[in-house]
Structures are given as structure tokens and as C-alpha cells.
Amino acid sequence: MLTLANIDVVYGGVIQVLRSANLEVREGQMVVLLGANGAGKTTTLKAISGLLHSDHGAVTAGRITLAGQDITHADPADIVKAGMVQVLEGRRVLEHLTVHQNLMVGAHLRSDRAAVKADLEKVYNYFPALPKLLDRTAGYLSGGEMQMVLIGRALMARPRLLILDEPSMGLAPILTQQLFQTISRIKREEGLTVLLVEQNARSAIAQCDYGYIMEGGRIVLHGSRESLEGNQDVQEFYLGMGAANDRTSYREVKHYRRRKRWLG
Amino acid sequence: MINLIQILIEGALVGLVYGLVAISFVVIYRASKIINLAQGEVVVVGAFLLWTFTAGAAAAGYPIPLALGLLLTFAGCVAFGWTVERTIFRPLIGQSAFTIFMAGVALLILLRGLTQLIWGAQSRSMPVILPEGALQLGPFLLNTRLLIGAVFTVVLTIALHAFFTRSRLGLRLAAVAEDHTTAHSLGVSVRQAIAVAWILGTMVATAAAVVLLSGSILSLEVAVIGFKALPVALLGGLESIRGAPLAGLIIGIFEALASAYLDPLTNGAASGLLPYAAMIAVLLIRPYGLFGWRRIERL
């Protein structure tokens, strides 16, 4: 459904952040993109959604296609129309609007009123706490409530591909778990394709069908959930299992990082 | 007592017309985060367009029916607002606030010059569009033109509020008012929203010109209304449509009271000074105005 082929992204004409990144999201899959801070995950998502421009970034090489359609340099509005919506990182609700208005902004491209109303009911079904918050100013909600509004707002656009950038950031573990369960349920019931960027690797890998690992602007490893869970490096670096626990000093960790298997 | 109430009524009616110009500030600011210092000049351009399609056309031997003249005026406004956005402010999207502020100053000077170049510096008499005279309400007199303007301001405020909170286009503009990147991510065309805001702002400014100048004298000095309405917009809150007429009422009434009671003691300076004193006081105490968007800080 979504393919990135050899994507390079440069900020400000000089800083190269993505180097020949390749990624594929198949229809109906939940794909997770993992990586340390600064690995280029958010840049990858912004490249896909056409949002690099506001950060003075640009795709300088490669091709991004959505359902066969080239969207490499497409306008964000056209990308949303084509069926892809991104929930940005950092809980960007429209702070001074009410929860209801936030949800309706999600449906601003749709004129089918009856279907919009039905979708609103669906969102309430996935997030039963929302109907009580409809008249509240979104900026004053709690983090968990904001995340519900954001995912609900994205669903109101009726996307085929939903992109989530670190939805669990700043949430309590129990909320994170509930959030991932709801995302899984939405994916299953709506036949949605999901691309997820996460720091919370354990929860993310447990829910995904396929995963990519990024480092230094490159995809360094990818595979199915089973292969990622079985991979020794993933276990040690992202799931906190195995030999990593024995290392006590930074020097040892640094030494170990140098011989990461996927870097050859 | 009757005299005092009469002063209050007059102040309130004039204040609501200030509110109308303030709404045009607010509509543009919400979408583009530009405080358009040249809004007074925009009112003048709207007024000259109105003159051209009414008295001007008649004087040139091509009389146009008033309704058509008004329609042509507002069509002209749409073209004007779109051109300003397209040629001056669109290329500056993403630039610093200072650059945009200076572009606003440049626009002010440019429009002043262009208006003079196209229409000349002489004063013109505007046709009577709104009924003249006064309505007798008990012992009080209400200026019909201002009364219609005030009612129009209130109706427009309600309509615009509904537009920004319920309609799809209005919600797009509201999203752009909040945050351009978030709006982009939701598929809102920020450029289109800003263009719509400029067109809407120019139309509201021209409506204010109709109310202010019907049956009156049109000259380049009319632009001063922009600087009279700026403190009103700041007092109401630059993002608040509903705040503009309320702040207009406050400033209008204070101005009328100052004009009646303080001006005789201050050689007429008090009423001119008061709106700006109020503006500075508001900026010191509530930088976001009475009803503007307070920055929500999460700690």
C-alpha cells in the first residue's frame, strides 16, 4: 500500500537526515518503525505525509507511493484525500477548540453528513470516555484524553492508512497498553493499515505484523514480528533482555554498541 | 441623566462600528497571525471602490443600480484581498514576525500612495446608502445609520461565530488559527485558508466603510479608523470574533464619556487618547485581551 524507495531527506539544503531509506507497508498490516532518538523516524513520517516543508526539509531522492500513486512531492491536503492521515508526535490537539470541534476538523474534507455522523458514533465506541468530554476545551484535557481525541480526529477523515508518531509518549504504562489494544481493535474492525513509530518497543513489537529498525537515517534491520522478537540485537537493545543487564559501565556499553551485529 | 444615557447610546453605536473594523482585524489575524496595520487603508480602498461603482460611475455617465454597485464593490474587495495575500503575504509564510510586521508597514504606505494615485487626493461625497436621520425612542435619539451598522455588527458576529465553529470551511480556518503544522497534517490547505481570511477581512472592512461613510465625505483621512479599531481588537482579544463588538462597546462608551466630560477640560485630547491608553493598559494586564486565546501551558 505504501512504499518508500531509496528516500533521501535533506534539511535546510545541507543536513542529510535520511539516507536511501526503504520501507514497505502492506495493506491491512500494522508496521512498526523503531529507533533511538534522532534516528530519523519522525523525518520518515513527515516525508510520507508531505510535512517536511514547514521544517525547511525536502525529499531530494527516491520515490514514495501510496496505492500506486506517486506522492513524493504531493501537497499534504492531497495526501489526506488519498486516504492517509498522520497523528503527529507531541499531542497536537487544536487547543482552544472543543473536543467536538477537534473531531469535526478531522472530517473537514467530507461532505457526506450521515456517514460523518456514523463515524462519530464509531469513534465514541472505540473511546467511550469521549462523549462526556465533547464540550471541553481540548487544551485542558489530560494526556490520555488528548491521545483519544487525536486518534479519533484522524479516524474522522476515514483513512485507509493511519500513521501514528509515538502515541504512547508520556502516558502511564496501563494507558499505553489500553491505547495499543484500542489501536489493534480499530485496525482489525476497520480494516485499517497502520504505520507506528514508537519508543516503547516491547508493546509496539507485540502488536505489529512487521517491523523496521532505523539508525543514523538508514533502515538497518527489518522483519516480521517473530523474527524481530527472536533477534538477539533487538532483544538486547530494544527489549532490555539478555547480556545488556550484565554491563555496568558506559565504557562497556559503548564497546558493545560498536560491535552491533547489524552494523556488520 | 437623559443626557448621560444619550451619550452612552451614541458611544455604544459608534463602538459597535469600531467593533466591525476590529472583526476584520481578527479574521485576518486568526488565519495568518498578521496584525494588519494597513487595515484602515483597506477600509479606504473598499470605500473608494464603493464610490467608483456608485457616485463615480453615475458622474461618468454610467449610472449603476445601487444593488449592482454594492455587488461590484464586494467583488472588487474579493479581488483586492486575494491580490494582497497572494503578492505580499503568501511569499512571507514562515518568515519571522518582524519581517511580516514590516511588510504590513510597507503595505500601509503602498496603499496610501496607490489610493492617491488612482483616485486622487480630493474629498468625495459618498451616496446615501443607509437611511439618514434619527429614530426617536422615548426621550432618546438613535442615529439610523449607526443603528443599522450596530445591528449588522451583532448579526455578523453571531453568523461568523457559527461559521468558525460549525461549518467545514470555518473549522479549517479555526485549525489554521491554532497551528499551521497541525492543520497541514489534517489536510487543511493553509494557503487557501489564509487567502479566504484576507478576502473575508477585506469584505468586512468594506462593510464598515458602508456604515461609516454612507451620505458622508470620503477622504484619505478615513484610514484613521484602522488605528481606532486596533485597540478594540486588542482589547477583545485578537482571536475572538465575539470579543471585538464587546470591546467596541467598551471603547465606544468610554470615548463618548471622555468626549462629553473630559474633552472640554483637555482641549479635545481626552477622547482621542483614551482608546490607546486602554490598549496599553490591556497589553500590560491581559496580553491576550479580554476574550483572546490564552496560551495553555502544561506543567
XYZ file of C-alpha atoms in Angstrom:
563
model
C 0.000 0.000 0.000
C 2.792 2.412 0.964
C 6.279 2.144 -0.442
C 9.363 4.233 0.185
C 12.132 3.571 -2.289
C 15.620 4.964 -1.651
C 14.432 8.122 0.083
C 16.931 10.867 0.939
C 15.817 13.791 3.050
C 17.849 16.959 3.497
C 17.053 19.786 5.911
C 17.953 23.359 5.086
C 19.747 22.207 1.954
C 22.728 20.865 3.949
C 21.799 18.416 6.720
C 21.093 14.957 5.368
C 18.852 13.022 7.739
C 17.553 10.096 5.691
C 19.905 8.091 3.532
C 18.372 5.813 0.986
C 15.570 4.668 3.272
C 13.396 1.816 2.057
C 10.156 0.784 3.692
C 7.005 -1.016 2.707
C 3.626 -1.154 4.421
C 1.267 -3.790 3.036
C -2.500 -3.447 3.099
C -4.030 -4.415 6.462
C -0.680 -4.658 8.232
C 0.481 -2.913 11.345
C 4.060 -1.902 10.728
C 6.258 -0.500 13.451
C 9.278 1.723 12.956
C 11.736 1.640 15.855
C 14.898 3.550 16.541
C 16.737 5.723 19.016
C 16.152 9.475 19.281
C 17.492 11.203 16.210
C 17.444 8.039 14.090
C 15.159 9.702 11.514
C 11.801 8.121 12.377
C 9.785 11.338 12.553
C 11.522 12.638 9.446
C 10.471 9.469 7.619
C 6.859 10.035 8.655
C 6.945 13.696 7.704
C 8.399 12.788 4.316
C 5.496 10.395 3.782
C 2.853 12.955 4.799
C 4.386 15.834 2.859
C 5.064 17.811 6.037
C 8.808 18.397 5.624
C 8.286 21.773 4.030
C 7.420 23.571 7.278
C 10.728 22.349 8.774
C 12.638 23.520 5.670
C 13.241 19.917 4.678
C 12.801 18.192 1.326
C 12.927 14.761 -0.249
C 15.938 15.012 -2.548
C 15.977 11.499 -3.956
C 13.761 8.436 -4.171
C 10.061 7.866 -4.567
C 7.120 7.467 -2.195
C 3.989 5.763 -3.489
C 0.604 5.279 -1.866
C -1.570 2.620 -3.507
C 0.469 3.012 -6.682
C 0.135 6.803 -6.735
C 3.335 8.858 -6.548
C 3.071 11.151 -3.507
C 6.757 12.077 -3.167
C 6.178 15.799 -3.568
C 2.408 15.885 -3.130
C 0.551 18.513 -1.135
C -0.434 17.358 2.404
C -4.097 18.037 1.585
C -3.926 15.714 -1.440
C -2.246 13.030 0.661
C -5.070 13.152 3.213
C -7.579 12.999 0.353
C -5.756 9.934 -0.966
C -6.527 8.182 2.343
C -3.549 8.681 4.623
C -3.621 10.625 7.894
C -0.797 11.189 10.311
C -1.152 11.821 14.033
C 1.865 13.992 14.797
C 4.004 13.447 17.879
C 3.542 15.671 20.908
C -0.239 15.641 21.333
C -1.081 18.407 18.935
C -4.735 18.938 19.695
C -6.280 22.186 18.499
C -6.012 23.612 21.998
C -8.655 26.305 22.007
C -11.310 24.317 20.167
C -13.663 21.928 21.908
C -13.252 18.166 21.667
C -16.240 18.022 19.301
C -14.759 20.706 17.042
C -11.429 18.855 17.041
C -13.170 15.708 15.861
C -15.119 17.614 13.197
C -11.948 19.249 11.842
C -10.821 15.690 11.101
C -13.820 15.324 8.795
C -13.386 18.696 7.070
C -12.825 17.160 3.645
C -16.011 15.077 3.776
C -19.438 16.238 2.678
C -21.352 13.009 3.450
C -23.039 14.203 6.641
C -24.792 10.954 7.530
C -21.569 8.957 7.204
C -19.659 11.564 9.252
C -22.258 11.196 11.993
C -21.968 7.412 11.863
C -18.174 7.678 12.095
C -18.519 9.955 15.101
C -20.506 7.192 16.809
C -17.780 4.714 15.883
C -15.140 6.943 17.476
C -17.261 7.146 20.657
C -17.483 3.367 20.575
C -13.697 2.992 20.458
C -13.170 5.714 23.061
C -16.184 5.603 25.416
C -14.740 8.444 27.523
C -15.038 10.964 24.674
C -18.819 11.668 24.619
C -18.568 13.164 28.107
C -15.763 15.482 27.034
C -17.288 16.901 23.841
C -17.738 20.465 25.099
C -14.423 20.619 26.939
C -11.598 22.794 25.626
C -9.085 20.337 24.195
C -6.023 22.105 25.598
C -7.119 21.351 29.152
C -7.557 17.583 28.734
C -5.203 15.046 30.290
C -2.548 13.374 28.148
C -4.551 10.174 27.738
C -7.693 12.076 26.801
C -5.779 14.133 24.258
C -4.447 10.994 22.632
C -8.019 9.694 22.285
C -9.058 12.972 20.632
C -6.098 12.796 18.251
C -6.741 9.239 17.113
C -10.490 9.930 16.950
C -9.824 13.052 14.878
C -7.642 11.086 12.473
C -10.327 8.392 12.143
C -12.895 11.062 11.239
C -11.013 11.550 7.962
C -11.787 7.887 7.231
C -8.194 6.989 6.347
C -7.060 3.734 4.810
C -3.594 4.215 6.245
C -3.140 5.686 9.707
C 0.289 6.915 10.766
C 0.968 7.334 14.470
C 4.080 9.077 15.759
C 4.851 7.971 19.318
C 1.287 7.826 20.633
C 2.424 6.434 23.995
C 4.781 9.321 24.783
C 4.234 10.495 28.357
C 1.440 8.036 29.101
C 1.314 5.715 32.097
C 2.080 2.040 31.252
C -1.524 0.974 31.810
C -2.790 3.701 29.458
C -0.188 2.735 26.873
C -1.364 -0.835 26.999
C -5.008 0.183 26.620
C -4.083 2.520 23.767
C -2.301 -0.213 21.834
C -5.200 -2.587 22.383
C -7.625 0.013 21.034
C -5.385 0.693 18.018
C -5.284 -3.062 17.330
C -9.049 -3.268 17.620
C -9.581 -0.312 15.254
C -7.155 -1.865 12.779
C -8.984 -5.178 12.899
C -12.533 -3.825 12.773
C -11.972 -1.038 10.249
C -9.550 -2.969 8.060
C -7.091 -0.154 8.620
C -3.409 -0.226 7.729
C -1.216 1.271 10.453
C 2.327 2.616 10.475
C 3.518 3.193 14.016
C 6.625 4.923 15.312
C 7.393 4.057 18.916
C 9.995 4.272 21.638
C 8.000 1.769 23.631
C 9.410 -1.173 21.672
C 8.005 -4.020 23.715
C 4.340 -3.000 23.350
C 4.806 -1.945 19.748
C 6.514 -5.144 18.579
C 3.918 -7.259 20.398
C 1.135 -5.653 18.321
C 2.828 -5.386 14.935
C 2.929 -7.621 11.870
C 6.218 -6.306 10.591
C 8.915 -4.018 11.917
C 11.743 -1.789 10.747
C 14.670 -0.563 12.793
C 16.340 2.727 11.949
C 19.712 4.071 12.888
C 21.517 7.128 11.585
C 18.916 7.760 8.890
C 19.089 4.243 7.475
C 16.933 1.168 7.863
C 19.334 -1.310 9.468
C 17.035 -4.250 10.119
C 13.550 -5.338 9.200
C 11.467 -8.428 9.572
C 8.247 -9.993 10.817
C 7.238 -9.779 14.473
C 8.553 -13.267 15.172
C 11.920 -12.613 13.577
C 12.300 -9.310 15.436
C 11.346 -10.853 18.751
C 13.867 -13.626 18.149
C 16.660 -11.310 17.059
C 19.377 -11.053 19.681
C 20.204 -7.409 18.983
C 16.561 -6.364 19.176
C 16.209 -8.262 22.418
C 19.238 -6.562 23.891
C 18.830 -3.047 22.581
C 15.076 -2.615 22.466
C 13.559 -5.201 24.772
C 16.141 -4.964 27.567
C 16.778 -8.683 27.685
C 19.928 -10.765 27.809
C 23.549 -9.735 28.150
C 22.832 -5.998 28.360
C 21.927 -6.409 32.018
C 25.447 -7.556 32.870
C 27.086 -4.419 31.609
C 27.501 -1.822 34.281
C 29.722 0.892 32.858
C 29.235 3.270 29.963
C 32.566 2.135 28.549
C 31.347 -1.428 28.286
C 28.093 -0.357 26.712
C 29.940 1.833 24.232
C 32.226 -1.023 23.363
C 29.274 -3.306 22.924
C 27.423 -0.812 20.730
C 30.381 -0.777 18.361
C 30.021 -4.426 17.605
C 26.281 -4.373 16.986
C 25.673 -7.194 14.595
C 23.538 -5.349 12.098
C 26.228 -2.782 11.505
C 28.404 -5.611 10.225
C -29.497 61.773 33.372
C -31.202 61.697 29.979
C -28.156 63.410 28.594
C -25.872 60.744 30.077
C -27.927 57.877 28.652
C -27.969 59.597 25.259
C -24.171 59.800 25.421
C -23.965 56.127 26.363
C -26.232 55.117 23.461
C -24.234 57.124 20.939
C -20.985 55.719 22.312
C -22.333 52.184 22.114
C -23.450 52.585 18.487
C -20.150 54.115 17.362
C -18.306 51.476 19.396
C -20.072 48.672 17.565
C -18.902 50.154 14.256
C -15.337 50.130 15.653
C -16.132 46.530 16.530
C -16.924 45.863 12.874
C -13.472 47.066 11.788
C -11.967 45.113 14.697
C -13.657 41.947 13.382
C -11.835 42.464 10.085
C -8.547 42.597 12.044
C -9.481 39.435 13.917
C -10.491 37.439 10.827
C -7.123 38.151 9.189
C -5.085 37.672 12.365
C -6.626 34.311 13.216
C -5.567 32.722 9.958
C -2.307 34.449 9.206
C -1.056 35.731 12.591
C -0.651 39.100 10.916
C -1.865 42.235 12.685
C -2.592 44.143 9.523
C -1.585 47.689 10.341
C -2.927 48.744 6.952
C -6.490 47.724 7.799
C -7.568 51.389 7.834
C -6.218 51.723 4.297
C -8.141 48.573 3.364
C -11.309 50.341 4.587
C -10.381 53.326 2.391
C -9.824 51.121 -0.667
C -13.210 49.464 -0.023
C -14.776 52.911 0.290
C -13.215 54.141 -2.967
C -14.396 51.007 -4.752
C -17.865 51.720 -3.405
C -17.652 55.318 -4.587
C -16.429 54.208 -8.020
C -19.321 51.801 -8.546
C -21.954 54.254 -7.259
C -21.389 58.027 -7.403
C -18.274 57.751 -9.568
C -19.977 55.675 -12.253
C -23.009 57.986 -12.210
C -20.776 61.057 -12.587
C -19.029 59.436 -15.546
C -22.398 58.929 -17.233
C -22.836 55.228 -16.466
C -25.316 55.063 -13.609
C -25.386 51.646 -11.935
C -28.279 50.488 -9.726
C -27.256 50.553 -6.042
C -27.633 46.797 -5.522
C -25.391 46.054 -8.503
C -22.957 48.744 -7.369
C -22.679 47.069 -3.960
C -22.218 43.685 -5.597
C -19.436 45.023 -7.819
C -17.822 46.677 -4.776
C -17.701 43.403 -2.869
C -16.443 41.574 -5.980
C -13.684 44.196 -6.137
C -12.917 43.520 -2.457
C -12.541 39.822 -3.116
C -10.051 40.555 -5.902
C -8.208 43.108 -3.744
C -7.957 40.882 -0.645
C -6.794 37.952 -2.741
C -4.166 40.080 -4.520
C -2.720 41.440 -1.257
C -2.451 37.950 0.214
C -1.048 36.455 -2.937
C 1.553 39.085 -3.745
C 2.695 40.279 -0.319
C 1.897 37.878 2.485
C 1.949 34.446 0.840
C 5.634 34.681 -0.121
C 6.329 35.576 3.523
C 4.724 32.488 5.076
C 7.238 31.039 7.550
C 9.239 34.267 7.821
C 9.835 35.997 11.153
C 7.116 38.079 12.809
C 9.283 41.173 12.373
C 9.539 40.682 8.598
C 5.778 40.304 8.363
C 5.241 43.358 10.571
C 7.478 45.417 8.283
C 5.605 44.100 5.256
C 2.442 45.412 6.960
C 4.025 48.857 7.329
C 5.095 48.753 3.687
C 1.568 47.773 2.650
C 0.193 50.739 4.609
C 2.445 53.198 2.775
C 1.907 51.455 -0.563
C -1.882 51.513 -0.272
C -1.867 55.156 0.801
C 0.167 56.043 -2.283
C -1.794 53.854 -4.659
C -5.149 55.172 -3.461
C -3.975 58.716 -4.029
C -2.537 57.803 -7.412
C -5.700 56.099 -8.642
C -8.444 58.230 -7.108
C -6.643 61.495 -6.343
C -6.335 63.330 -3.048
C -9.583 65.321 -3.188
C -12.545 64.532 -0.953
C -15.671 62.981 -2.470
C -19.195 62.814 -1.244
C -20.500 59.298 -0.797
C -24.043 58.423 -1.850
C -26.655 57.783 0.823
C -26.830 54.002 1.129
C -28.225 53.617 4.621
C -31.208 55.775 5.651
C -30.342 59.127 7.210
C -32.000 60.695 10.195
C -32.676 59.516 13.687
C -35.089 57.193 15.404
C -36.973 58.674 18.343
C -37.077 56.247 21.251
C -38.782 57.978 24.165
C -36.574 60.920 25.033
C -33.597 59.440 23.158
C -32.452 59.843 19.584
C -30.786 56.961 17.742
C -28.845 57.701 14.563
C -30.441 55.385 11.980
C -27.232 54.779 10.025
C -25.254 53.840 13.119
C -28.162 51.796 14.468
C -28.252 49.722 11.274
C -24.478 49.381 11.450
C -24.654 48.242 15.071
C -27.355 45.668 14.347
C -25.337 44.488 11.348
C -22.243 44.096 13.571
C -24.160 41.994 16.084
C -25.723 39.797 13.369
C -22.370 39.412 11.597
C -20.689 38.440 14.880
C -23.250 35.700 15.510
C -23.002 34.494 11.904
C -19.184 34.482 11.889
C -19.065 32.692 15.236
C -21.349 29.972 13.860
C -19.220 29.858 10.697
C -15.978 29.347 12.620
C -17.361 26.739 14.990
C -19.690 24.698 12.758
C -19.025 24.956 9.032
C -16.333 22.888 7.372
C -14.584 25.906 5.857
C -14.824 27.760 9.186
C -13.304 24.836 11.078
C -10.470 24.750 8.560
C -9.808 28.416 9.272
C -10.009 27.713 13.023
C -7.466 24.897 12.665
C -5.121 27.212 10.780
C -5.614 29.828 13.504
C -4.365 27.290 16.068
C -1.347 25.804 14.381
C -0.213 25.635 10.773
C 1.646 22.299 11.052
C -1.276 20.515 12.716
C -3.632 21.990 10.125
C -1.312 20.715 7.359
C -1.280 17.222 8.887
C -5.086 17.166 8.758
C -5.092 18.024 5.076
C -6.075 21.658 5.540
C -4.614 23.910 2.861
C -3.076 26.683 4.947
C -2.574 28.885 1.897
C -6.198 28.592 0.884
C -7.327 29.346 4.446
C -5.179 32.473 4.618
C -6.476 33.652 1.238
C -10.076 33.118 2.396
C -9.314 35.035 5.603
C -7.934 38.008 3.661
C -10.927 38.064 1.361
C -13.315 37.833 4.319
C -11.390 40.507 6.255
C -11.458 42.884 3.282
C -15.197 42.363 2.825
C -15.902 43.087 6.499
C -13.707 46.225 6.288
C -15.712 47.392 3.274
C -18.984 46.739 5.094
C -17.605 49.026 7.808
C -16.876 51.619 5.125
C -20.520 51.485 4.008
C -21.741 52.096 7.568
C -19.189 54.810 8.338
C -19.385 56.770 5.116
C -22.945 56.442 3.810
C -24.008 60.004 2.932
C -20.737 61.339 4.289
C -17.429 62.642 2.979
C -14.779 60.221 1.736
C -11.162 61.266 2.016
C -7.831 59.574 2.647
C -8.074 60.556 6.322
C -10.798 57.942 6.805
C -7.926 55.450 7.218
C -7.552 56.612 10.809
C -10.430 54.243 11.669
C -7.862 51.415 11.396
C -5.872 52.803 14.287
C -9.064 53.457 16.237
C -10.159 49.847 15.806
C -6.740 48.319 16.595
C -7.060 48.894 20.378
C -10.584 47.464 20.134
C -9.255 44.276 18.513
C -6.502 44.010 21.132
C -8.923 44.611 23.996
C -11.346 41.984 22.703
C -8.558 39.510 22.007
C -7.047 39.068 18.563
C -8.531 35.588 18.096
C -12.006 36.381 19.373
C -14.786 37.284 16.950
C -17.216 37.760 19.830
C -14.722 39.846 21.785
C -14.491 42.510 19.047
C -18.009 44.021 19.347
C -17.918 43.774 23.151
C -14.595 45.584 23.260
C -16.054 48.035 20.724
C -18.877 48.797 23.134
C -16.430 49.415 25.981
C -14.112 51.670 23.960
C -17.033 53.464 22.255
C -18.762 54.266 25.538
C -15.565 55.406 27.241
C -14.693 57.545 24.251
C -18.155 59.154 24.267
C -17.971 59.829 28.007
C -14.486 61.305 27.673
C -15.647 63.388 24.746
C -18.571 64.787 26.749
C -16.960 65.321 30.117
C -13.186 65.437 29.726
C -12.647 66.985 26.310
C -13.856 70.468 27.407
C -11.143 70.382 30.070
C -8.378 68.977 27.846
C -8.895 70.882 24.596
C -10.442 67.773 22.986
C -7.454 65.486 23.648
C -9.002 63.042 26.120
C -11.353 61.176 23.776
C -8.608 60.700 21.179
C -6.167 59.462 23.772
C -8.439 57.122 25.673
C -8.534 54.113 23.293
C -4.735 53.969 23.223
C -4.430 54.333 26.991
C -6.889 51.438 27.239
C -4.802 49.449 24.718
C -1.598 49.882 26.739
C -3.407 49.022 29.981
C -4.845 45.854 28.408
C -1.487 44.766 26.997
C 0.064 45.163 30.446
C -2.599 43.243 32.346
C -4.012 40.749 29.826
C -1.690 40.491 26.831
C -4.175 38.198 25.065
C -7.116 40.605 25.568
C -10.441 40.015 27.280
C -11.522 37.013 25.218
C -8.395 36.128 23.244
C -6.671 32.779 23.307
C -4.627 32.431 26.432
C -1.559 30.291 25.852
C -2.212 26.961 27.502
C 0.885 25.907 29.399
C 1.075 22.361 30.681
C 3.381 21.877 33.612
